[in-house]
Amino acid sequence: MTIRRATAIGPANIAFVKYWGVQDAALTLPYNESLSMNLDRCLTTTTVEFDPALNADEVTLKLHGQDEQPATGRPFDRVAAQLDRVRALANIETQARVRSENNFPSDAGIASSAAAFSALTLAAVAALGVDLSERELSVLTRRSGSGSACRSIPTGFVYWRNDGTDAGSYAESVAPPEHWALADVVAVVDPGVKSVTSADNHRLTATSPYFPVRLQEVLGRVEQTLTAIRDRDLGQLGAICEADAVSMHVVSMTAIPPTFYWNAGTMAVIHGLRRWRNEGLFGYFTIDAGPNVHVICAQQDAAEIEQRLRALPEVQFTIANGPGAGARIVEQG
Amino acid sequence: MTIRRATAIGPANIAFVKYWGVQDAALTLPYNESLSMNLDRCLTTTTVEFDPALNADEVTLKLHGQDEQPATGRPFDRVAAQLDRVRALANIETQARVRSENNFPSDAGIASSAAAFSALTLAAVAALGVDLSERELSVLTRRSGSGSACRSIPTGFVYWRNDGTDAGSYAESVAPPEHWALADVVAVVDPGVKSVTSADNHRLTATSPYFPVRLQEVLGRVEQTLTAIRDRDLGQLGAICEADAVSMHVVSMTAIPPTFYWNAGTMAVIHGLRRWRNEGLFGYFTIDAGPNVHVICAQQDAAEIEQRLRALPEVQFTIANGPGAGARIVEQG
């Protein structure tokens, strides 16, 4: 028996309409559909090597700016569980060596697990030669537990459809990266580690009395976002991004117990953007489960926005991305 | 005919459950009931002098730290309209000279209009010898347009009842000031003037999809607050204050168009309070229509909390109050 290996790259993505709340934790089925853009420069590269000589999976992670480290505990268990799903499809039991490397800071407000689990799933599937459509690959990636990772499989602008079933909760591209010269400039106001895990978040959403209102609103927002992407309408997309981010944080702040992700820097950036728009510079905020702010703007305005963000005392650094491709194989066999 | 005059003092108040949204703007009928505490040190003193020699009302305001100035435009019109309501009750047409003085900074997150309109209404009523019960006086004060001013009429801890009718929307005391040694320490993070008027706020609330949820929640909160005041239960009162303030700001941030009152300093104080509670120092936030944060705590902890608040770089100054009496006459005839 031989070693079977593949290397894949997975991108991070930024959601315009957020995944917030898990309806079925075992299958990672969300309450609502979501829409995102893959990031072209925030990537994870993962090599998976199924080796008959191994007695157990081995996982090493190289985070940005850190030495390579073996994964243990929960991070290891999540990788091994995803490898198990791929092994089940291939009907094998061979253990694997996984090496994963991030080219962007972890916990800087860019969802690294989406990049990681899209790269892992694609590399493992490719190594074993499992024949899956893109849709099936996104379903398998979703089941990793990092639901938004399914949106990092298709290219460009991505729609995570959801009908509440395993096969009907998948991501598909609605436009390639070159469709729209957008930028996502992340203003990092606190690079610290999140104090509430995503898993806890998704569980807590349902305790908020505002969550049912959010779910109703999202139905309309998904349609409006598809139209805004089709028409390349930044004003419309920006309004949706901001309303959806506020709505997601409303749910967090009104959950039992509440979580306040926003900090001083978050508000400084929100108010900065609102001032700059009055001056004719159009950047719109969206905020994931942390204090850092993603600013969505035209690529031609990204440099000016990045400069102004860096001039705010609360902003520690910025990371700029354009729309990117989905997960792809870079080496196989 | 002689000059008829009276001088009254009106306190500011801080709401534990907020008045947010006006159902009938002509009568200033709120959508929901609210509860507050009068402040013992933030006061307006107003003298009203009905003088047959006058051809028109004359209003001068002396704001804290500023010279006395004649009121014009909208501030003048609101005072004159309230004098008209009192004149109608007394069946006279004599014009008045009004002099009003605030002993606390305006626009520091302490509702100065509640102090001003409670003092104005009481002084005008006393000057003309109109015979009103406390309940009738609170109804008349409410109709000034500054609805929360009705809560500054009764003493101590005050419940603004509302059954949707003019006579049934009045404030009454639920406990005297000495019932509970609470403090309200205001952390002023931005003493600037509000960019959205209260009138606009109250109109915009109904555009938020979250407003109906807030109205449902408030029903329970009013009951819980009455219990917390009765039992002097700071943990319970604090939890309500924070949830209600978040809910009010949720409505603002999701109104069309949204208003973001919170700024960098607001979040710095919120996170400071949460850290300090973990250390055993119990202060709870509430936030009116602005960025400044009112910290509700036991009087014995007020000095420590004030010191910690002042140590935050975002906090410019603090103002501490205990529970206070309602509006009172200090000079008559």
XYZ file of C-alpha atoms in Angstrom:
666
model
C 0.000 0.000 0.000
C 1.231 3.426 -0.872
C 0.990 6.848 0.656
C -1.796 8.911 -0.876
C -1.456 12.644 -0.601
C -2.778 15.958 -1.799
C -2.313 19.621 -0.960
C -5.126 22.165 -1.159
C -5.542 25.863 -0.531
C -8.671 27.166 1.168
C -9.630 30.857 1.423
C -11.198 32.694 4.318
C -14.491 34.358 3.473
C -16.409 37.357 4.742
C -20.181 37.081 5.035
C -22.482 39.875 3.848
C -25.404 38.015 5.429
C -24.192 36.045 8.440
C -24.555 32.445 9.516
C -25.646 32.880 13.144
C -27.324 30.056 15.003
C -27.172 26.322 14.401
C -30.419 24.431 14.067
C -28.869 20.947 14.021
C -25.442 20.834 15.651
C -24.733 17.226 14.609
C -25.118 18.068 10.920
C -24.191 21.782 11.213
C -27.468 22.868 9.672
C -27.998 26.622 10.087
C -31.234 28.437 10.819
C -30.734 30.770 7.891
C -29.132 31.055 4.479
C -26.059 33.269 4.116
C -23.922 35.000 1.479
C -20.213 35.733 1.384
C -17.155 36.649 -0.627
C -14.005 34.555 -0.604
C -10.870 36.505 0.306
C -8.018 36.376 -2.206
C -5.105 36.779 0.187
C -6.086 35.117 3.462
C -5.398 31.467 2.816
C -4.697 28.163 4.505
C -2.563 25.562 2.730
C -3.101 22.020 3.917
C -1.399 18.774 2.974
C -3.084 15.483 3.846
C -1.103 12.265 3.548
C -2.874 8.951 4.194
C -0.075 6.640 5.273
C -0.649 2.916 6.066
C 2.363 3.079 8.396
C 0.533 5.411 10.795
C -1.307 4.130 13.875
C -3.103 7.391 14.472
C -3.747 10.684 12.756
C -1.031 13.286 13.183
C -1.902 16.954 12.823
C 0.481 19.884 12.838
C -0.543 23.502 12.501
C 1.635 26.402 11.544
C -0.130 29.599 12.450
C 1.031 32.911 11.006
C 4.100 34.186 12.829
C 4.394 31.075 14.997
C 6.360 27.840 14.896
C 4.756 24.651 13.669
C 2.989 22.866 16.534
C 1.232 19.524 16.899
C -2.522 19.927 17.321
C -4.055 18.394 20.442
C -7.375 18.440 22.255
C -10.379 19.898 20.538
C -8.589 21.236 17.411
C -7.103 17.760 16.824
C -10.437 16.040 17.449
C -12.226 18.260 14.920
C -9.645 17.483 12.214
C -9.724 13.759 12.967
C -13.531 13.742 12.876
C -13.495 15.373 9.447
C -10.897 12.861 8.210
C -13.230 10.114 9.497
C -16.041 11.495 7.323
C -13.801 11.390 4.257
C -12.503 7.902 5.146
C -16.080 6.668 5.458
C -16.811 7.876 1.910
C -13.663 6.171 0.619
C -14.331 3.103 2.705
C -10.822 3.004 4.180
C -9.335 3.236 7.658
C -5.857 4.506 6.868
C -4.629 7.200 9.250
C -3.298 10.491 7.967
C -0.601 13.069 8.478
C -1.982 16.595 8.185
C 0.078 19.740 7.924
C -1.722 23.040 7.753
C -0.338 26.544 7.402
C -2.129 29.890 7.662
C -0.747 32.955 5.907
C -2.813 35.407 7.989
C -3.017 36.182 11.700
C -5.412 33.966 13.627
C -8.026 35.702 15.730
C -7.710 38.963 13.794
C -11.376 38.916 12.937
C -10.874 36.738 9.880
C -12.531 33.367 10.222
C -9.557 31.040 9.987
C -11.629 27.901 10.481
C -13.402 28.429 7.140
C -10.049 28.499 5.339
C -8.749 25.566 7.365
C -11.699 23.189 6.974
C -12.213 23.921 3.292
C -8.531 23.174 2.604
C -8.546 20.093 4.834
C -11.664 18.615 3.292
C -10.590 19.217 -0.286
C -7.076 17.859 0.328
C -8.378 14.722 2.039
C -10.964 14.067 -0.690
C -8.362 14.608 -3.420
C -5.775 12.402 -1.707
C -8.219 9.510 -1.611
C -9.635 10.219 -5.067
C -13.215 10.437 -3.770
C -15.428 11.570 -6.626
C -17.616 14.444 -5.375
C -19.382 17.269 -7.123
C -18.669 20.788 -5.846
C -22.051 20.735 -4.145
C -21.292 17.437 -2.390
C -17.891 18.786 -1.384
C -19.507 21.839 0.187
C -21.970 19.615 2.090
C -19.080 17.514 3.396
C -17.145 20.634 4.375
C -20.194 22.067 6.151
C -20.432 18.928 8.258
C -16.964 19.648 9.738
C -18.743 21.760 12.347
C -17.278 24.940 10.876
C -20.399 25.599 8.842
C -19.171 28.724 7.090
C -16.269 26.676 5.661
C -18.721 25.349 3.072
C -18.803 28.864 1.604
C -15.044 28.667 0.957
C -15.485 25.798 -1.537
C -17.099 27.561 -4.560
C -15.420 30.530 -6.231
C -15.956 34.259 -5.754
C -19.306 35.372 -4.382
C -21.042 32.502 -2.659
C -24.575 31.638 -1.566
C -25.058 29.029 1.178
C -28.490 27.650 0.419
C -30.350 25.816 3.140
C -33.595 23.873 3.071
C -32.988 22.275 6.456
C -31.780 18.947 5.037
C -28.241 17.606 4.840
C -28.177 17.434 1.036
C -30.011 20.723 0.660
C -27.659 22.801 2.786
C -24.809 23.588 0.396
C -22.870 26.508 -1.062
C -22.737 27.613 -4.683
C -21.069 30.449 -6.538
C -23.308 33.279 -7.691
C -20.493 35.247 -9.389
C -16.764 34.759 -10.055
C -14.179 36.966 -8.290
C -13.661 39.148 -11.367
C -17.377 40.031 -11.449
C -16.923 42.910 -8.992
C -13.802 44.841 -7.921
C -14.700 44.946 -4.224
C -12.327 45.082 -1.281
C -12.562 43.952 2.318
C -10.261 46.011 4.539
C -10.125 44.524 8.035
C -9.454 47.036 10.789
C -7.899 45.040 13.616
C -8.691 46.790 16.892
C -7.972 43.840 19.157
C -5.986 40.823 18.021
C -6.786 38.915 21.227
C -8.369 35.502 21.351
C -12.169 35.350 21.395
C -13.640 34.771 24.847
C -16.754 33.005 23.542
C -16.372 30.104 21.137
C -18.353 29.945 17.919
C -20.001 26.763 19.114
C -21.323 28.552 22.199
C -22.485 31.453 20.056
C -24.473 29.303 17.750
C -26.114 27.611 20.702
C -26.939 30.875 22.488
C -28.623 32.615 19.549
C -31.934 30.917 20.194
C -32.107 32.395 23.717
C -32.432 35.935 22.304
C -35.998 37.256 22.011
C -34.804 39.115 18.914
C -33.644 35.999 17.075
C -37.022 35.270 15.409
C -37.093 38.852 14.079
C -33.596 38.390 12.662
C -34.616 35.197 10.898
C -37.529 36.991 9.251
C -35.314 39.869 8.153
C -32.672 37.584 6.697
C -35.145 36.152 4.190
C -35.418 39.542 2.514
C -31.736 40.324 2.905
C -30.657 37.204 1.029
C -32.748 38.275 -1.988
C -31.491 41.861 -1.784
C -27.872 40.709 -1.572
C -28.220 38.527 -4.655
C -29.593 41.564 -6.501
C -26.868 43.875 -5.154
C -24.159 41.444 -6.290
C -25.777 41.019 -9.708
C -26.036 44.791 -10.154
C -22.695 45.593 -8.466
C -24.607 48.022 -6.231
C -22.239 48.953 -3.395
C -24.717 51.231 -1.616
C -27.275 48.444 -1.479
C -24.729 45.789 -0.472
C -23.265 48.089 2.175
C -26.651 48.841 3.712
C -27.392 45.110 3.924
C -23.975 44.297 5.394
C -24.374 46.882 8.130
C -27.958 45.975 8.955
C -27.133 42.276 9.049
C -24.047 42.754 11.228
C -26.018 44.926 13.641
C -28.784 42.338 13.722
C -26.312 39.526 14.466
C -24.762 41.522 17.309
C -28.204 42.481 18.572
C -28.894 38.774 18.956
C -25.607 38.332 20.869
C -26.182 41.310 23.133
C -29.702 40.133 23.961
C -28.899 36.437 24.380
C -28.974 34.915 27.857
C -26.242 35.521 28.945
C -25.379 38.421 26.616
C -22.079 38.758 24.763
C -20.696 42.190 23.857
C -18.210 41.691 21.035
C -17.926 45.379 20.204
C -15.240 47.362 21.963
C -14.008 50.950 21.901
C -12.212 50.405 18.593
C -15.273 48.867 16.979
C -17.333 51.990 17.661
C -14.484 54.278 16.587
C -14.389 52.537 13.188
C -18.205 52.537 12.796
C -18.374 56.269 13.477
C -15.342 56.923 11.255
C -17.015 55.167 8.320
C -20.220 57.120 8.835
C -18.272 60.418 8.831
C -16.298 59.438 5.738
C -19.452 58.511 3.856
C -20.775 61.996 4.515
C -17.574 63.196 2.836
C -18.142 60.942 -0.191
C -15.833 58.026 0.690
C -17.947 54.899 0.748
C -16.958 52.099 3.099
C -19.453 49.898 4.943
C -18.892 47.833 8.053
C -19.531 44.232 8.799
C -18.435 42.545 12.020
C -18.059 38.864 12.825
C -17.940 37.345 16.308
C -15.297 39.698 17.638
C -14.469 43.408 17.860
C -12.628 43.806 14.538
C -14.359 45.548 11.667
C -14.414 44.464 8.012
C -14.836 47.452 5.733
C -16.439 46.643 2.384
C -15.588 49.185 -0.315
C -14.655 49.587 -3.976
C -11.097 48.411 -4.712
C -10.268 51.900 -5.981
C -11.072 53.344 -2.538
C -9.324 50.639 -0.522
C -5.972 52.445 -0.185
C -7.596 55.657 1.058
C -9.815 53.748 3.488
C -6.879 51.692 4.724
C -4.897 54.882 5.353
C -7.746 56.516 7.277
C -8.375 53.387 9.319
C -4.696 53.217 10.287
C -4.847 56.832 11.405
C -7.461 55.955 14.047
C -5.665 55.455 17.386
C -7.776 52.362 18.131
C -6.721 50.529 14.935
C -3.636 48.363 15.381
C -3.224 47.142 11.795
C -5.249 46.456 8.672
C -5.506 43.547 6.228
C -6.873 44.146 2.722
C -8.378 41.507 0.430
C -10.190 41.344 -2.880
C -12.658 38.671 -3.998
C -10.948 35.314 -4.356
C -11.266 31.852 -5.792
C -12.659 28.967 -3.797
C -10.693 26.044 -2.393
C -8.350 24.473 -4.974
C -5.936 21.576 -5.279
C -2.317 22.584 -5.736
C -0.608 19.176 -5.610
C -1.893 15.650 -5.812
C -0.567 12.091 -5.693
C -53.514 93.316 38.987
C -50.391 92.097 40.720
C -47.418 90.018 39.725
C -47.869 86.378 40.691
C -44.695 84.364 41.080
C -43.258 81.107 42.324
C -39.937 79.332 42.233
C -39.615 75.535 41.979
C -36.808 73.018 41.833
C -37.055 70.021 39.504
C -34.679 67.057 39.560
C -33.282 65.128 36.633
C -34.118 61.422 36.724
C -32.503 58.260 35.412
C -34.744 55.548 33.977
C -34.234 51.876 34.846
C -36.851 50.992 32.229
C -36.808 53.578 29.460
C -39.479 55.664 27.801
C -38.691 55.065 24.124
C -41.247 55.785 21.452
C -44.232 58.119 21.505
C -47.625 56.728 20.594
C -49.445 60.073 20.559
C -47.127 63.022 20.006
C -49.821 65.653 20.646
C -50.472 64.314 24.158
C -47.000 62.778 24.706
C -48.448 59.346 25.370
C -45.723 56.682 25.388
C -45.931 53.167 24.016
C -44.724 51.700 27.282
C -44.607 52.273 31.018
C -41.273 53.218 32.572
C -39.512 53.442 35.941
C -36.891 55.849 37.228
C -35.056 57.353 40.147
C -34.889 61.101 40.749
C -31.343 62.450 41.092
C -30.585 64.368 44.273
C -27.925 66.697 42.920
C -28.793 67.452 39.282
C -31.418 70.157 39.558
C -33.069 72.963 37.672
C -34.400 75.983 39.574
C -37.093 77.939 37.757
C -38.914 81.111 38.659
C -42.142 81.970 36.843
C -43.582 85.445 37.220
C -46.938 86.211 35.597
C -46.843 89.981 35.029
C -49.789 91.933 33.567
C -47.292 94.479 32.247
C -45.814 91.963 29.791
C -46.961 91.767 26.167
C -45.258 88.415 25.567
C -43.590 85.638 27.511
C -39.914 86.206 28.273
C -37.694 83.210 28.937
C -34.075 83.261 30.026
C -31.970 80.171 30.615
C -28.793 79.943 32.585
C -27.050 76.718 31.688
C -24.259 75.368 33.887
C -21.012 77.211 33.221
C -22.608 79.661 30.789
C -24.022 83.177 30.957
C -27.744 83.741 31.190
C -29.281 83.874 27.709
C -32.751 84.617 26.354
C -34.418 81.511 24.927
C -35.548 81.739 21.321
C -36.854 79.400 18.633
C -37.917 75.921 19.619
C -36.804 76.042 23.301
C -38.812 79.260 23.756
C -41.850 77.821 21.945
C -41.890 74.721 24.150
C -41.812 76.811 27.333
C -44.517 79.161 26.036
C -46.706 76.207 25.025
C -46.430 74.758 28.522
C -47.268 78.153 30.064
C -50.320 78.222 27.751
C -51.483 74.879 29.194
C -51.217 76.283 32.737
C -52.898 79.556 31.741
C -55.770 77.599 30.215
C -56.278 75.786 33.542
C -56.236 79.115 35.421
C -58.356 80.787 32.760
C -56.031 83.757 32.397
C -53.972 85.237 29.578
C -51.264 87.050 31.529
C -47.796 86.633 30.040
C -44.885 85.445 32.139
C -41.225 86.028 32.815
C -39.377 82.731 33.241
C -35.857 82.351 34.563
C -34.389 78.887 34.688
C -31.001 77.749 35.941
C -29.350 74.328 35.683
C -26.731 73.259 38.200
C -25.385 70.439 36.023
C -23.804 70.340 32.559
C -26.306 70.114 29.702
C -25.803 67.309 27.221
C -23.717 65.274 29.636
C -26.060 62.336 29.370
C -28.357 63.637 32.085
C -31.802 64.481 30.775
C -31.977 68.205 31.515
C -35.421 68.595 29.952
C -36.994 66.440 32.683
C -35.588 68.734 35.372
C -36.517 71.839 33.383
C -40.126 70.963 32.546
C -40.946 69.593 35.989
C -39.653 72.810 37.599
C -41.370 75.021 35.021
C -44.724 73.305 35.347
C -44.702 73.263 39.139
C -43.599 76.916 39.373
C -46.254 78.082 36.903
C -48.998 76.088 38.631
C -47.917 77.399 42.051
C -47.664 81.001 40.846
C -51.240 80.923 39.609
C -52.516 78.903 42.562
C -53.986 76.177 40.335
C -55.191 73.351 42.544
C -53.834 70.069 41.173
C -53.171 66.702 42.757
C -49.680 65.253 42.278
C -51.120 62.911 39.667
C -52.715 65.791 37.742
C -49.463 67.741 37.984
C -47.552 64.809 36.482
C -50.087 64.545 33.645
C -49.708 68.256 32.934
C -45.919 67.967 33.047
C -46.006 64.987 30.676
C -47.947 67.036 28.158
C -45.002 69.465 27.883
C -43.601 67.149 25.209
C -40.765 66.109 27.499
C -42.594 62.996 28.609
C -40.021 61.780 31.101
C -40.386 65.095 32.975
C -43.562 63.646 34.510
C -41.323 61.208 36.411
C -39.564 64.152 38.083
C -42.750 65.232 39.879
C -43.195 62.459 42.526
C -40.444 61.683 45.032
C -37.724 59.030 44.990
C -38.354 55.947 42.880
C -41.054 56.633 40.322
C -43.376 54.582 38.136
C -44.844 56.197 35.022
C -48.065 54.302 34.532
C -49.726 54.388 31.147
C -53.056 53.052 29.986
C -52.967 54.983 26.712
C -55.258 57.772 27.914
C -54.356 61.308 28.919
C -55.583 60.937 32.500
C -54.187 57.412 32.810
C -50.636 58.263 31.808
C -49.123 59.653 35.016
C -46.224 59.142 37.387
C -46.360 58.048 41.016
C -43.778 57.325 43.676
C -43.184 53.675 44.539
C -40.591 54.384 47.254
C -39.063 57.477 48.889
C -35.372 58.381 48.290
C -34.307 56.980 51.671
C -35.733 53.541 50.809
C -32.539 52.465 49.061
C -28.976 53.844 49.229
C -28.315 53.618 45.505
C -26.019 55.792 43.435
C -25.959 56.809 39.792
C -22.425 57.634 38.672
C -22.470 59.151 35.196
C -19.336 58.518 33.156
C -19.179 61.361 30.644
C -17.297 60.131 27.579
C -18.511 62.836 25.209
C -20.077 66.068 26.426
C -21.045 67.072 22.863
C -24.537 67.961 21.783
C -26.791 65.139 20.609
C -27.027 64.821 16.832
C -30.530 63.339 16.890
C -33.263 65.108 18.843
C -35.437 63.222 21.305
C -38.481 64.083 19.212
C -36.931 62.386 16.179
C -35.974 59.386 18.299
C -39.428 58.854 19.578
C -40.796 59.052 16.051
C -38.195 56.645 14.626
C -38.658 53.844 17.144
C -41.656 52.439 15.327
C -39.566 51.888 12.170
C -37.437 49.254 13.924
C -38.506 45.645 13.354
C -37.312 44.966 16.899
C -39.606 47.517 18.509
C -42.568 45.128 19.003
C -40.228 42.683 20.766
C -39.032 45.451 23.058
C -42.613 46.381 23.955
C -43.336 42.778 24.911
C -40.183 42.549 27.031
C -40.900 45.806 28.837
C -44.139 44.430 30.284
C -42.161 41.884 32.282
C -39.375 44.301 33.096
C -41.728 46.797 34.731
C -42.970 44.103 37.119
C -39.426 42.879 37.826
C -38.213 46.412 38.516
C -41.007 47.050 41.007
C -39.973 43.856 42.781
C -36.260 44.732 42.644
C -36.943 48.169 44.158
C -39.199 46.696 46.855
C -36.555 44.077 47.760
C -33.566 46.422 47.251
C -32.107 43.762 44.961
C -29.221 45.427 43.105
C -28.326 42.356 41.032
C -31.882 42.123 39.741
C -32.215 45.866 39.145
C -28.829 45.955 37.399
C -29.690 43.091 35.076
C -32.937 44.846 34.109
C -31.215 48.206 33.597
C -28.627 46.693 31.289
C -31.106 44.592 29.323
C -33.475 47.520 28.921
C -30.731 49.934 27.843
C -29.438 47.407 25.307
C -32.973 46.880 24.050
C -33.545 50.628 23.648
C -30.290 51.013 21.713
C -31.108 47.943 19.646
C -34.253 49.753 18.544
C -32.177 52.832 17.624
C -29.535 50.883 15.758
C -32.172 49.009 13.762
C -34.460 51.969 13.063
C -34.647 53.364 9.548
C -32.337 55.249 9.411
C -30.290 53.791 12.290
C -28.724 55.881 15.045
C -25.564 54.693 16.822
C -25.366 56.514 20.129
C -22.606 54.348 21.552
C -19.055 55.442 20.950
C -15.596 54.179 21.904
C -15.979 55.419 25.468
C -19.372 53.761 25.868
C -17.911 50.352 25.088
C -14.856 50.994 27.274
C -17.155 51.642 30.247
C -19.411 48.644 29.501
C -16.425 46.295 29.368
C -14.870 47.929 32.437
C -18.043 47.309 34.457
C -18.161 43.671 33.345
C -14.532 43.155 34.390
C -15.088 44.848 37.746
C -18.150 42.726 38.457
C -15.993 39.637 37.965
C -13.762 41.127 40.656
C -16.705 41.661 43.028
C -17.407 45.377 42.445
C -20.994 45.656 41.314
C -21.910 48.489 38.967
C -24.467 48.187 36.173
C -24.835 50.344 33.104
C -27.759 52.177 31.680
C -27.492 54.532 28.713
C -29.894 57.205 27.525
C -29.977 58.722 24.046
C -26.271 59.515 23.900
C -22.880 57.894 24.476
C -22.514 58.593 28.208
C -22.977 55.769 30.678
C -24.923 55.876 33.943
C -23.528 53.376 36.421
C -26.038 52.152 38.995
C -24.389 50.877 42.160
C -24.644 50.818 45.953
C -23.758 54.185 47.517
C -20.983 52.493 49.480
C -19.300 51.478 46.201
C -19.805 54.786 44.411
C -16.423 56.308 45.343
C -14.493 53.239 44.156
C -16.499 53.053 40.936
C -16.078 56.767 40.315
C -12.321 56.418 40.774
C -12.083 53.476 38.366
C -14.257 55.224 35.790
C -12.031 58.310 35.926
C -8.992 56.125 35.359
C -10.370 55.024 31.964
C -8.766 57.195 29.269
C -12.119 57.584 27.482
C -13.876 59.074 30.548
C -13.671 62.869 30.716
C -15.432 63.411 34.031
C -18.039 61.824 36.298
C -21.147 63.088 38.107
C -22.496 61.144 41.097
C -26.049 61.282 42.444
C -28.156 59.513 45.012
C -31.947 59.094 44.945
C -33.685 62.440 45.287
C -36.968 64.140 46.033
C -39.385 65.135 43.303
C -40.109 68.651 42.132
C -40.796 71.089 45.009
C -41.732 74.703 45.539
C -39.055 76.808 47.198
C -40.673 80.256 47.064
C -44.170 81.441 46.372
C -46.150 84.680 46.104
